[in-house]
PDB file of C-alpha atoms (C1' of nucleotides) in Angstrom:
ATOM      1  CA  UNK A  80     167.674  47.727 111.213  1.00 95.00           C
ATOM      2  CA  UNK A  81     166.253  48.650 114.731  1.00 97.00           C
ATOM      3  CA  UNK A  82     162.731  48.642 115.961  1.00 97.00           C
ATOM      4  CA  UNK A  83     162.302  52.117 115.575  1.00 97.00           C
ATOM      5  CA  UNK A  84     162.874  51.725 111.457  1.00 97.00           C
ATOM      6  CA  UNK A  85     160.929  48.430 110.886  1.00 98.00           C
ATOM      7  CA  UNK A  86     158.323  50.632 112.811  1.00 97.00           C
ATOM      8  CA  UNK A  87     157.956  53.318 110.442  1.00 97.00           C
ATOM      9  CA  UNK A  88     158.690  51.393 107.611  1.00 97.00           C
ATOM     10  CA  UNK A  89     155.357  48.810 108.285  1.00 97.00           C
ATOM     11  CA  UNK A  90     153.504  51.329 110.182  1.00 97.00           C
ATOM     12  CA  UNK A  91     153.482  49.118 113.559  1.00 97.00           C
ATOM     13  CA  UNK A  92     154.120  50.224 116.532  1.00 97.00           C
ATOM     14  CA  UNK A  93     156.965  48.956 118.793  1.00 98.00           C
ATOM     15  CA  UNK A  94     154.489  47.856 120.902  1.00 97.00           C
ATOM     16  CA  UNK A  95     153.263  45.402 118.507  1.00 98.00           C
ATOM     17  CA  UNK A  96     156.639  44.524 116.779  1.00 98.00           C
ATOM     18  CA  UNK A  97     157.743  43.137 119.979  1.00 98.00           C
ATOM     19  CA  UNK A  98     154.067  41.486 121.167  1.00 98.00           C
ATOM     20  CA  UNK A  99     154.726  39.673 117.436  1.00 98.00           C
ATOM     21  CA  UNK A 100     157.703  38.293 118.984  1.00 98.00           C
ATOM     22  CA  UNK A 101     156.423  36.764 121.843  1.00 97.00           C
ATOM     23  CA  UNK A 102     154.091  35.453 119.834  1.00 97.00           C
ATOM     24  CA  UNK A 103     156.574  33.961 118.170  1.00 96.00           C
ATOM     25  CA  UNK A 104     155.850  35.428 114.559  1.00 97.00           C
ATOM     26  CA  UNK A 105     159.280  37.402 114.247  1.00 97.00           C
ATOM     27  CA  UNK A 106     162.482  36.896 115.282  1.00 95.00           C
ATOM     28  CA  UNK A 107     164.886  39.341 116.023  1.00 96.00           C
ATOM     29  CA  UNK A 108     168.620  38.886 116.711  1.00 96.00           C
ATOM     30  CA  UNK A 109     170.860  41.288 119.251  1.00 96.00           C
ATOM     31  CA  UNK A 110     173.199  44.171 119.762  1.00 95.00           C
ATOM     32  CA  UNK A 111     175.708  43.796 122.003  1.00 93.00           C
ATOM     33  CA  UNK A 112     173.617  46.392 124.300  1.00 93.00           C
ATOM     34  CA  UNK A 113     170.253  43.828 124.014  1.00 94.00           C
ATOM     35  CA  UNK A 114     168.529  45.995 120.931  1.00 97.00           C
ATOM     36  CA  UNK A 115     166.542  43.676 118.671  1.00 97.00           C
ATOM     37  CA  UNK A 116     167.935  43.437 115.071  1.00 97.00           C
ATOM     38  CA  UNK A 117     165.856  43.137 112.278  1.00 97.00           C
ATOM     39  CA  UNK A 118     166.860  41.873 108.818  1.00 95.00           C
ATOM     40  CA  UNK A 119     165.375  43.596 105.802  1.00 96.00           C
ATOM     41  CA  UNK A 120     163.509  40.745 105.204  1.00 95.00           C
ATOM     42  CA  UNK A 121     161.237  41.218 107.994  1.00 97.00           C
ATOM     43  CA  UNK A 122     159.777  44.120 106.544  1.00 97.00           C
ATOM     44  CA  UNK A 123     157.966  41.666 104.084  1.00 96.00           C
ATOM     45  CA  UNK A 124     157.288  39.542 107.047  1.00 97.00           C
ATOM     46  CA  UNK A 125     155.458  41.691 109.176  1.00 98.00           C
ATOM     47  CA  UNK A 126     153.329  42.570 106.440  1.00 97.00           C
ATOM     48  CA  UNK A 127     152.514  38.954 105.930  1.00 97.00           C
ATOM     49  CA  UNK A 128     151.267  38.807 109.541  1.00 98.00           C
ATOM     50  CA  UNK A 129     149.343  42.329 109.432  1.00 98.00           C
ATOM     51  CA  UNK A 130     147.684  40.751 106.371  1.00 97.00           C
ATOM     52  CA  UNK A 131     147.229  37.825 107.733  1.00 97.00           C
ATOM     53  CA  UNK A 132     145.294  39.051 111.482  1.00 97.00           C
ATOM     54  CA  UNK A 133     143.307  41.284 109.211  1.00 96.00           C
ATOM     55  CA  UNK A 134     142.278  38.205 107.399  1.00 95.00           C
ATOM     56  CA  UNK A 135     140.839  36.729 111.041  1.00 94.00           C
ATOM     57  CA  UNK A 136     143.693  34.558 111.329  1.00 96.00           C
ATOM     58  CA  UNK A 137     144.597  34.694 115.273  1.00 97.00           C
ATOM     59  CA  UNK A 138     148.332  34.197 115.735  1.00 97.00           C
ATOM     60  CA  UNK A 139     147.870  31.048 117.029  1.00 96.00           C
ATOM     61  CA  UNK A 140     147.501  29.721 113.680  1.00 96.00           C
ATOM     62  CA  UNK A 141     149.982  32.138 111.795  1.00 97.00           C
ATOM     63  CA  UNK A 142     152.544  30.739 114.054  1.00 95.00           C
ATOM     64  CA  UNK A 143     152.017  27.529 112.253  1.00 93.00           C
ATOM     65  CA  UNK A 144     151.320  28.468 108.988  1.00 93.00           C
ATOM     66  CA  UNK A 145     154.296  31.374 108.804  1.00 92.00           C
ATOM     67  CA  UNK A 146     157.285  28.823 108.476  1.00 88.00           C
ATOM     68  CA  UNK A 147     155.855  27.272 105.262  1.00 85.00           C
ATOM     69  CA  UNK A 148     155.394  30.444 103.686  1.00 83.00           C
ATOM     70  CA  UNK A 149     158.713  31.073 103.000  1.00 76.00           C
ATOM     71  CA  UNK A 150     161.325  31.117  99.653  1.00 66.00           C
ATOM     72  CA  UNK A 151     163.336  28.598 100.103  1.00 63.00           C
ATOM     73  CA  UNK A 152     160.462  26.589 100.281  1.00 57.00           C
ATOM     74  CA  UNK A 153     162.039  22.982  99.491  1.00 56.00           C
ATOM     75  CA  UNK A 154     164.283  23.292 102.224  1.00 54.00           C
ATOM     76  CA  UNK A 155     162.924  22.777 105.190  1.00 58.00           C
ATOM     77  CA  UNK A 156     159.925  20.357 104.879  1.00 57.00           C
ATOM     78  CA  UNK A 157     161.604  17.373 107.803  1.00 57.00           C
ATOM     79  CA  UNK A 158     159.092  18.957 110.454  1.00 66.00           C
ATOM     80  CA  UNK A 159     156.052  17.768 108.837  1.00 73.00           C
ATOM     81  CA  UNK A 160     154.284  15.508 111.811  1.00 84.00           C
ATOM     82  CA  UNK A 161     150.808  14.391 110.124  1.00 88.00           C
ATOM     83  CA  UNK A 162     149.166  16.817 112.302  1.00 87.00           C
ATOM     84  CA  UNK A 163     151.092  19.393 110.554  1.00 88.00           C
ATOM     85  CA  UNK A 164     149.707  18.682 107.502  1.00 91.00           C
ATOM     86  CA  UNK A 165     146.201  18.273 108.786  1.00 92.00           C
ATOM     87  CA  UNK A 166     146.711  21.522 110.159  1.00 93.00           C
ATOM     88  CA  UNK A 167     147.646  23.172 107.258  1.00 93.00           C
ATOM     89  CA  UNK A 168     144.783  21.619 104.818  1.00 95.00           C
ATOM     90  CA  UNK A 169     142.769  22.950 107.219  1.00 95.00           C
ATOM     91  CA  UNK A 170     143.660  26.065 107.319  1.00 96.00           C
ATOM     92  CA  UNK A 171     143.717  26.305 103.338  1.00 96.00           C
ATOM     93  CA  UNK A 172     140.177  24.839 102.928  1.00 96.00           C
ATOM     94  CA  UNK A 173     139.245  28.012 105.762  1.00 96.00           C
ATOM     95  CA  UNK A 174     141.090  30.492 103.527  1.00 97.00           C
ATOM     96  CA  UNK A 175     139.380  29.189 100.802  1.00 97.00           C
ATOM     97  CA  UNK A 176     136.265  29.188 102.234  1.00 96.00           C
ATOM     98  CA  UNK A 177     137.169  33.006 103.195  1.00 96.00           C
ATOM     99  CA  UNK A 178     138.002  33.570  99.555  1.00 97.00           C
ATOM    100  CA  UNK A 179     134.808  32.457  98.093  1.00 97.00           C
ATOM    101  CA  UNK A 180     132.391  34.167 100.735  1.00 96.00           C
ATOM    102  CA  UNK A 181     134.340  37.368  99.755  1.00 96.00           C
ATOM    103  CA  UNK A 182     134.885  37.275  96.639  1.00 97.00           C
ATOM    104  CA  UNK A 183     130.561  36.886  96.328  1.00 95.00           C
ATOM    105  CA  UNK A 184     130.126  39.974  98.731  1.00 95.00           C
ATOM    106  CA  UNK A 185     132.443  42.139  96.899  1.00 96.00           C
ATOM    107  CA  UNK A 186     131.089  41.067  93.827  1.00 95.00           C
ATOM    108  CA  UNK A 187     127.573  42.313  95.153  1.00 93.00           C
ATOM    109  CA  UNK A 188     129.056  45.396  96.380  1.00 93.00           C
ATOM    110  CA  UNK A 189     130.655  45.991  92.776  1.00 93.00           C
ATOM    111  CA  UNK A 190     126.878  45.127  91.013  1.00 91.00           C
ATOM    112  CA  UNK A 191     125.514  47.238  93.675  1.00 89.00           C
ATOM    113  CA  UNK A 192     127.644  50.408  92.648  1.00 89.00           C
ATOM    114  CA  UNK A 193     127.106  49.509  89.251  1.00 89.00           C
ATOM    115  CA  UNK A 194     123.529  49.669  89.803  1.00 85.00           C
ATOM    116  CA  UNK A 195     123.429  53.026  91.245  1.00 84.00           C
ATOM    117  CA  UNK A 196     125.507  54.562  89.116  1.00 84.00           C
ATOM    118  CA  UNK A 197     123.456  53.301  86.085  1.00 81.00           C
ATOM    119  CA  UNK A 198     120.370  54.753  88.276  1.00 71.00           C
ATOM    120  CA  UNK A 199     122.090  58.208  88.593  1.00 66.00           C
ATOM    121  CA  UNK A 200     123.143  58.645  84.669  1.00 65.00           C
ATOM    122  CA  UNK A 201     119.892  57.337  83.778  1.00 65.00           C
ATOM    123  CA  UNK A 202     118.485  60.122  85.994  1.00 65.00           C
ATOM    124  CA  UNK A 203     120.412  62.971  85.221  1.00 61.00           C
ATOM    125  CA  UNK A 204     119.336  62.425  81.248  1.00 59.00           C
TER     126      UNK A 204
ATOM    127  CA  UNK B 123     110.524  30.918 113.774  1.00 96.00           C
ATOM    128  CA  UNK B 124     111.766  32.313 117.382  1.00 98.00           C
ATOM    129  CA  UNK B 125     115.883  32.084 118.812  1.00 98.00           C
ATOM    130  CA  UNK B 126     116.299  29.539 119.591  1.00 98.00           C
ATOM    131  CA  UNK B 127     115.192  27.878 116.354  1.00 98.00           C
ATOM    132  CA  UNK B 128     117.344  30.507 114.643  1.00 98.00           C
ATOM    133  CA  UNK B 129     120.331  29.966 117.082  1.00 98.00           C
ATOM    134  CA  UNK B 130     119.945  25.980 116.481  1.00 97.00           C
ATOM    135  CA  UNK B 131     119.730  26.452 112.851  1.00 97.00           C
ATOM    136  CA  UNK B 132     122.573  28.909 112.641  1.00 97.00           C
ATOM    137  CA  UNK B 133     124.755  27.848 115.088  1.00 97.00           C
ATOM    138  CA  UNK B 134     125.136  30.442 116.605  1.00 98.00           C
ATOM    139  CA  UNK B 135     124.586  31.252 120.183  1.00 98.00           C
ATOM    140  CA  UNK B 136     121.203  33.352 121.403  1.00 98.00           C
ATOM    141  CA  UNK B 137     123.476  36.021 122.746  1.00 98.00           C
ATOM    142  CA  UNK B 138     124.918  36.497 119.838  1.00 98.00           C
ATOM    143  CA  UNK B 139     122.124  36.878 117.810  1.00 98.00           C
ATOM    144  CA  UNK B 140     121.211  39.715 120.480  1.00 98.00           C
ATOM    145  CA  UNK B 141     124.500  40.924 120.178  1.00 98.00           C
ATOM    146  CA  UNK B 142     124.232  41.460 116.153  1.00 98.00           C
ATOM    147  CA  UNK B 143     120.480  42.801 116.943  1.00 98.00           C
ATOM    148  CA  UNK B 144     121.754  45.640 119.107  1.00 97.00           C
ATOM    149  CA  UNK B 145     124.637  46.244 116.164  1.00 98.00           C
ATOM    150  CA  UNK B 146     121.745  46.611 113.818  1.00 97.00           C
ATOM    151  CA  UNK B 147     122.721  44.155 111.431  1.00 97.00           C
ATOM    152  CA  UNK B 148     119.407  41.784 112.464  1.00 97.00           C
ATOM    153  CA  UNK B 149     116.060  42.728 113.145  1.00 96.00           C
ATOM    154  CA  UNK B 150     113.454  40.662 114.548  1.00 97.00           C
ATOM    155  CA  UNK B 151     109.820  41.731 115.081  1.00 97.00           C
ATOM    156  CA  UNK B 152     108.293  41.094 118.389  1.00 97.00           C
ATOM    157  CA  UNK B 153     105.254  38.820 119.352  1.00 95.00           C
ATOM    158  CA  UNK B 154     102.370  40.223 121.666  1.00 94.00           C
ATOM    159  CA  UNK B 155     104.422  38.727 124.891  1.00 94.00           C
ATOM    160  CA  UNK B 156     107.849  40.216 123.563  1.00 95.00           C
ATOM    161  CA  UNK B 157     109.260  37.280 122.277  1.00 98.00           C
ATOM    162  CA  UNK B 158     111.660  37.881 118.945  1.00 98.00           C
ATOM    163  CA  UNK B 159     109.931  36.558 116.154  1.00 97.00           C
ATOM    164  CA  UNK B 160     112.447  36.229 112.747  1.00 98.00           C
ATOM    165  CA  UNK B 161     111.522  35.516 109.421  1.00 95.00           C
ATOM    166  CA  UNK B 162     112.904  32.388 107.253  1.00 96.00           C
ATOM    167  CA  UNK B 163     114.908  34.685 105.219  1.00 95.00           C
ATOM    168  CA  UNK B 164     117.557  35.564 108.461  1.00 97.00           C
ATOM    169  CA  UNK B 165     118.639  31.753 108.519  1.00 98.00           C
ATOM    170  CA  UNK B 166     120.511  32.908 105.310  1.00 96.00           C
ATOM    171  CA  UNK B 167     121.247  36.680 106.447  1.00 97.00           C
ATOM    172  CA  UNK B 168     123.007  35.190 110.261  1.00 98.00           C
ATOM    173  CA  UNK B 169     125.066  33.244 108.072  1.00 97.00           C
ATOM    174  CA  UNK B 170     125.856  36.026 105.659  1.00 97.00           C
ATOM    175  CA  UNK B 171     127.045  38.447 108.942  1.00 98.00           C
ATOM    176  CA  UNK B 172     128.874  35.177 110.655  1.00 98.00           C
ATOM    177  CA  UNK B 173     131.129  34.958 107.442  1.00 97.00           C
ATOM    178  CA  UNK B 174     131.767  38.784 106.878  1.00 97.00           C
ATOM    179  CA  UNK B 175     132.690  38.598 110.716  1.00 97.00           C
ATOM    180  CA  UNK B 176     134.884  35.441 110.260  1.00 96.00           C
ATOM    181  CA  UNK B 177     136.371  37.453 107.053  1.00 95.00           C
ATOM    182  CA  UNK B 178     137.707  40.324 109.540  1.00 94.00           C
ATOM    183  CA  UNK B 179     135.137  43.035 109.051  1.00 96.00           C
ATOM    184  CA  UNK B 180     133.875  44.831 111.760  1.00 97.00           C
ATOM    185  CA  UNK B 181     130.141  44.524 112.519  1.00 97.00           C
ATOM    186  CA  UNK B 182     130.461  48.488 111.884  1.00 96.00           C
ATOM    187  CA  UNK B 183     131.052  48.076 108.448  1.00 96.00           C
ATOM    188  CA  UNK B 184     128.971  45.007 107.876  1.00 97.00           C
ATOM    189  CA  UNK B 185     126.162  47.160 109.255  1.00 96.00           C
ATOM    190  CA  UNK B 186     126.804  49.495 106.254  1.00 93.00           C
ATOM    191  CA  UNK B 187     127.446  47.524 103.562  1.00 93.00           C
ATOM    192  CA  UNK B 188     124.492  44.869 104.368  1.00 92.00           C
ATOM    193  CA  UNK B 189     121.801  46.703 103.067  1.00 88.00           C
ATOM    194  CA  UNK B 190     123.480  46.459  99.525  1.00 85.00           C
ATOM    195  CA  UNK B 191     123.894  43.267  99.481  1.00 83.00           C
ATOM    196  CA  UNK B 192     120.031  41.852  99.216  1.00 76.00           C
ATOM    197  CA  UNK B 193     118.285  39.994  96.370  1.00 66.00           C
ATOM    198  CA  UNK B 194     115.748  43.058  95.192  1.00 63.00           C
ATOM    199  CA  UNK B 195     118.985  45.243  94.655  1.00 58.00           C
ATOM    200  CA  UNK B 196     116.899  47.380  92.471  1.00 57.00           C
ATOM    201  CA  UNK B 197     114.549  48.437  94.569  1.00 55.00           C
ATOM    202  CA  UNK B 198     116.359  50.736  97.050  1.00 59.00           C
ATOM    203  CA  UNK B 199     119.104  53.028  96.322  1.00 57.00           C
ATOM    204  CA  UNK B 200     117.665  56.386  96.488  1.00 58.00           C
ATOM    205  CA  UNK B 201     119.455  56.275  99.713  1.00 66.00           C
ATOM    206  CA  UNK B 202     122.676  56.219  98.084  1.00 73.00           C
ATOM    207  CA  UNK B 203     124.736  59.355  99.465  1.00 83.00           C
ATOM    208  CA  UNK B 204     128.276  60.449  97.948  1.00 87.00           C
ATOM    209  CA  UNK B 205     129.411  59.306 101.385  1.00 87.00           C
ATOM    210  CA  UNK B 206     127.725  55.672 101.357  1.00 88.00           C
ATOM    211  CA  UNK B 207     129.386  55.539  97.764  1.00 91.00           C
ATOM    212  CA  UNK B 208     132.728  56.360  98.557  1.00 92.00           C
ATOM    213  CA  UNK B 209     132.630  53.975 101.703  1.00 92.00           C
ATOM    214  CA  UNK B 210     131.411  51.110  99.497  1.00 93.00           C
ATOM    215  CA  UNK B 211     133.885  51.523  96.795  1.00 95.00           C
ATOM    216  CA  UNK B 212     136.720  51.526  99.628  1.00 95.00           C
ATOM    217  CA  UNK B 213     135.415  48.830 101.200  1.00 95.00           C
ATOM    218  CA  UNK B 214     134.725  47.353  98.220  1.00 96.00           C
ATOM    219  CA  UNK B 215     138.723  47.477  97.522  1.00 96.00           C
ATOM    220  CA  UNK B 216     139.598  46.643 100.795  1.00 96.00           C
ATOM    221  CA  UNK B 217     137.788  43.056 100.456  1.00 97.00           C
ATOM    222  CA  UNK B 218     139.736  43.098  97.289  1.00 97.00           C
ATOM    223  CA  UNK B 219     142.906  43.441  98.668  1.00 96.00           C
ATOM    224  CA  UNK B 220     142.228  40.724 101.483  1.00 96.00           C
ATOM    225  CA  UNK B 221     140.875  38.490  98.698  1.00 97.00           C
ATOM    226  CA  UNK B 222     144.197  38.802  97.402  1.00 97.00           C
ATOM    227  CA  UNK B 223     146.124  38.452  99.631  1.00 96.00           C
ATOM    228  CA  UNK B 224     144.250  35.159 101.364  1.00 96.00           C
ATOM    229  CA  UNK B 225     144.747  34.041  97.458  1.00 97.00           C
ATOM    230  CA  UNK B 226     148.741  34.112  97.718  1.00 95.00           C
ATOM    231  CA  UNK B 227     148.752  32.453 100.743  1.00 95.00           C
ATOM    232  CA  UNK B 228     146.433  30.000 100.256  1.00 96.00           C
ATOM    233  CA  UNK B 229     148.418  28.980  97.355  1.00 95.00           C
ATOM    234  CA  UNK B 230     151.643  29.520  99.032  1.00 93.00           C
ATOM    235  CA  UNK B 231     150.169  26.644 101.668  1.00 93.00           C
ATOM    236  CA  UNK B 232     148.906  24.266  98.865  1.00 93.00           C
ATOM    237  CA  UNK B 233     152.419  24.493  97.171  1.00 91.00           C
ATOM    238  CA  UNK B 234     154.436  23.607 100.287  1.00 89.00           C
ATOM    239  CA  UNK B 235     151.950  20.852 101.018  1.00 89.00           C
ATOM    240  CA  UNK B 236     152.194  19.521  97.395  1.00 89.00           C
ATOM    241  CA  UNK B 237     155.856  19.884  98.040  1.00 85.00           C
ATOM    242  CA  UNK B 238     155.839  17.841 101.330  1.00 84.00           C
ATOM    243  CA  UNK B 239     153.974  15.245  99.729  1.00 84.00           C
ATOM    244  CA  UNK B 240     156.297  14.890  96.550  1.00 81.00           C
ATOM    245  CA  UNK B 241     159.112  14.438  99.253  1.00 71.00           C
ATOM    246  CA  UNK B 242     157.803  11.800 101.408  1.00 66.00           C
ATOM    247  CA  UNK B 243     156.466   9.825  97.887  1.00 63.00           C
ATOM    248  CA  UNK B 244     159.760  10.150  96.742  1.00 63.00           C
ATOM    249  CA  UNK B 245     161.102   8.940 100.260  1.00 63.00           C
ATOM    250  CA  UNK B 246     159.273   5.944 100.126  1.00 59.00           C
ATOM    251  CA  UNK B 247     160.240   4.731  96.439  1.00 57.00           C
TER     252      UNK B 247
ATOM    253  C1'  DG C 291      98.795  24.835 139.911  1.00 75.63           C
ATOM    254  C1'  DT C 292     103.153  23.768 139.076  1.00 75.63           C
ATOM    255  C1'  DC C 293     106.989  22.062 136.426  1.00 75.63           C
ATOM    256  C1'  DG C 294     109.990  22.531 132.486  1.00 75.63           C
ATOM    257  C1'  DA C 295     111.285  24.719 128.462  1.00 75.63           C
ATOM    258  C1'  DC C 296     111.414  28.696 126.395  1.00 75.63           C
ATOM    259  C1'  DC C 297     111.823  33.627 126.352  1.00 75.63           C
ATOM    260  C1'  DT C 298     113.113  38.579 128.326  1.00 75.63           C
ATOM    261  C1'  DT C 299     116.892  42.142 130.043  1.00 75.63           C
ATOM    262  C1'  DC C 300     121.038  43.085 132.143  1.00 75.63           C
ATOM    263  C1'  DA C 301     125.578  43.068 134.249  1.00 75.63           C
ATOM    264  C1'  DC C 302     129.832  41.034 134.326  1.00 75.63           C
ATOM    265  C1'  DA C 303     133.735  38.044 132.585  1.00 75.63           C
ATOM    266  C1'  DT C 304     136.963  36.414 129.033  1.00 75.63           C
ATOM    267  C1'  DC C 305     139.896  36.539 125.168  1.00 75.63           C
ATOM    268  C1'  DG C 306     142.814  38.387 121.605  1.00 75.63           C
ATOM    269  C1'  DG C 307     144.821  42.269 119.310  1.00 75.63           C
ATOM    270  C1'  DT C 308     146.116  46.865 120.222  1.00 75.63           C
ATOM    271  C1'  DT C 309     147.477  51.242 122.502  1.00 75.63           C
ATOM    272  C1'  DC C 310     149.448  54.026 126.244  1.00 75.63           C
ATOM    273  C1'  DG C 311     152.852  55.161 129.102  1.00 75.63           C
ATOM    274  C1'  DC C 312     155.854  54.432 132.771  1.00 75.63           C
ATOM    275  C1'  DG C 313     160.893  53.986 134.768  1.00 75.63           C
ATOM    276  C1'  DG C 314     165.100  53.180 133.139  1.00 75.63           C
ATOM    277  C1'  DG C 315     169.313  52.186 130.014  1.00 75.63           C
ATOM    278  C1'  DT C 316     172.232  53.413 125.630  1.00 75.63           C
ATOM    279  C1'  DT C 317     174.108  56.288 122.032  1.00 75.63           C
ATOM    280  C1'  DC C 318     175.432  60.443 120.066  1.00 75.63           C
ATOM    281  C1'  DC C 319     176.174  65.096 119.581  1.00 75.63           C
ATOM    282  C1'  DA C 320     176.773  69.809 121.388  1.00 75.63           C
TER     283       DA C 320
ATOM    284  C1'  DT D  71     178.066  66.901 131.096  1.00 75.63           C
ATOM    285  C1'  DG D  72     173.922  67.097 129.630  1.00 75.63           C
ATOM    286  C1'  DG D  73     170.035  66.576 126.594  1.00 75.63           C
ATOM    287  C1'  DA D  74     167.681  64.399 122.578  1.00 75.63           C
ATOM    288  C1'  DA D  75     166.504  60.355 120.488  1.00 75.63           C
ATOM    289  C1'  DC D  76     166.577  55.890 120.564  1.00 75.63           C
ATOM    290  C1'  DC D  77     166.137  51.380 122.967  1.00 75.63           C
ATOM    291  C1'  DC D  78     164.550  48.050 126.968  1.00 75.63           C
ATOM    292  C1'  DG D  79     160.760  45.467 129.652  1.00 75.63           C
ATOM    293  C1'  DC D  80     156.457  45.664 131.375  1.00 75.63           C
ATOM    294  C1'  DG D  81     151.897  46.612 133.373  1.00 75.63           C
ATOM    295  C1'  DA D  82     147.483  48.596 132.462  1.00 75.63           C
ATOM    296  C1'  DA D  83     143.878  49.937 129.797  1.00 75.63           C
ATOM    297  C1'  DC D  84     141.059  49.531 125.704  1.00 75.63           C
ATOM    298  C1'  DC D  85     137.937  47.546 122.240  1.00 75.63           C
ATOM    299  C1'  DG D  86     135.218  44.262 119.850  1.00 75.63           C
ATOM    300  C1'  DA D  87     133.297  39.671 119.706  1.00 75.63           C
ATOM    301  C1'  DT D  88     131.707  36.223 122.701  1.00 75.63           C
ATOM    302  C1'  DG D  89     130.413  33.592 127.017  1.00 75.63           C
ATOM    303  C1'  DT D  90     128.002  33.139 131.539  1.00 75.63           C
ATOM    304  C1'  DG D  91     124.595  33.538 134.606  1.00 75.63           C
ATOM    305  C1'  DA D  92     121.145  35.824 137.482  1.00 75.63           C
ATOM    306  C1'  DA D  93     116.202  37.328 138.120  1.00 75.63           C
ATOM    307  C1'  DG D  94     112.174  37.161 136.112  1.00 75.63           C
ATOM    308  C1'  DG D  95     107.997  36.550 132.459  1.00 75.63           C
ATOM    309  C1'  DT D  96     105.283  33.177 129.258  1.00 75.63           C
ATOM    310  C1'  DC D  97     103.589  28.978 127.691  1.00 75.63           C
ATOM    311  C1'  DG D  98     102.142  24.150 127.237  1.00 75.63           C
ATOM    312  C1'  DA D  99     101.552  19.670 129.473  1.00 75.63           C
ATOM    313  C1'  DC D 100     100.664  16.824 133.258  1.00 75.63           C
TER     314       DC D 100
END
DNA sequence: GTCGACCTTCACATCGGTTCGCGGGTTCCA
DNA sequence: TGGAACCCGCGAACCGATGTGAAGGTCGAC
């Protein structure tokens, strides 16, 4: 598909489709008249990087972490320089981290709501 | 204890703690000659705002959701509008979602690394 | 009394993700 | 042949979190 689809179809702008690429988070292949090409796969893709700057990830670090996230997972694990891996534990003890602290908030929100609506019902008897 | 004693014991810079002062998410009361004065108990809520931040929340939201999230939960939810409901249950989901999603990819991470280091164990037998 | 360490406010800079919008090329259809 | 709808690259602005530093007030110690 073209820009304009993968667009619509991940609510991103072109803008930011193609700022992705310089990044270097997506890759997009050409027409013959220099359009970018995306394969349906990408669609999954982008959403993985949305998800992943919402998260507080800057793409500095999703650059990195991106190419191990992907199916054929056994594949392509030659690259893996030491740093690489430090890298990556890293980054997993951070999400963790991001998990946990999270996870506890929401769970207060949730106890929170619970708490109020246990106030209201116990009010309106 | 005053900023910098807060900053030190936070890690986080004076400026900052201005900055989440002026967002309403910290209050300090003021000594005779103007100086912030905090309370023990903000070593734990700095910390509290630093990791919402880290987690991708606004300071707009964390403004909102804050006052939910302290120890004597009971005490204070007469102030609980429809509105402040409906924006803690979405937010509520939203932190789900993220939660999620940092799950997945966290795991996708500890996978390939578990892969990589089956690979290079079986490389050296 | 003055020096140093702390505090105040305030304006401005930086950085990363995002949006806006230009000037121009391509495709397709009337 | 022209116009609509798409694409290109690109610069500029924006916004939110953070840093930097100036100009000045307060305090304790020497």
């Amino acid at each position: 598909m073209r820009i304009g689809e993968l667009s619509e179809r991940t609510s991103t702008s072109r803008r930011l489709l193609r700022y992705y690429e310089e990044q270097g988070l997506l890759v997009a292949s050409r027409c013959a008249n220099g359009y970018r090409y995306y394969d349906e796969s990408l669609v999954d893709r982008v959403a993985q990087i949305r998800g992943l700057l919402d998260a507080g990830l800057p793409t500095r670090i999703i650059r990195q972490i991106l190419p191990c996230l992907n199916k054929p997972r056994v594949i392509h694990f030659p690259d893996a320089t030491p740093e690489m891996i430090e890298l990556l534990e890293t980054e997993r003890d951070r999400m963790t981290e991001r998990v946990n602290f999270l996870t506890r908030n929401r769970d207060a929100i949730s106890e929170y709501l619970d708490a109020v609506r246990a106030g209201a019902s116990a009010e309106a008897s």
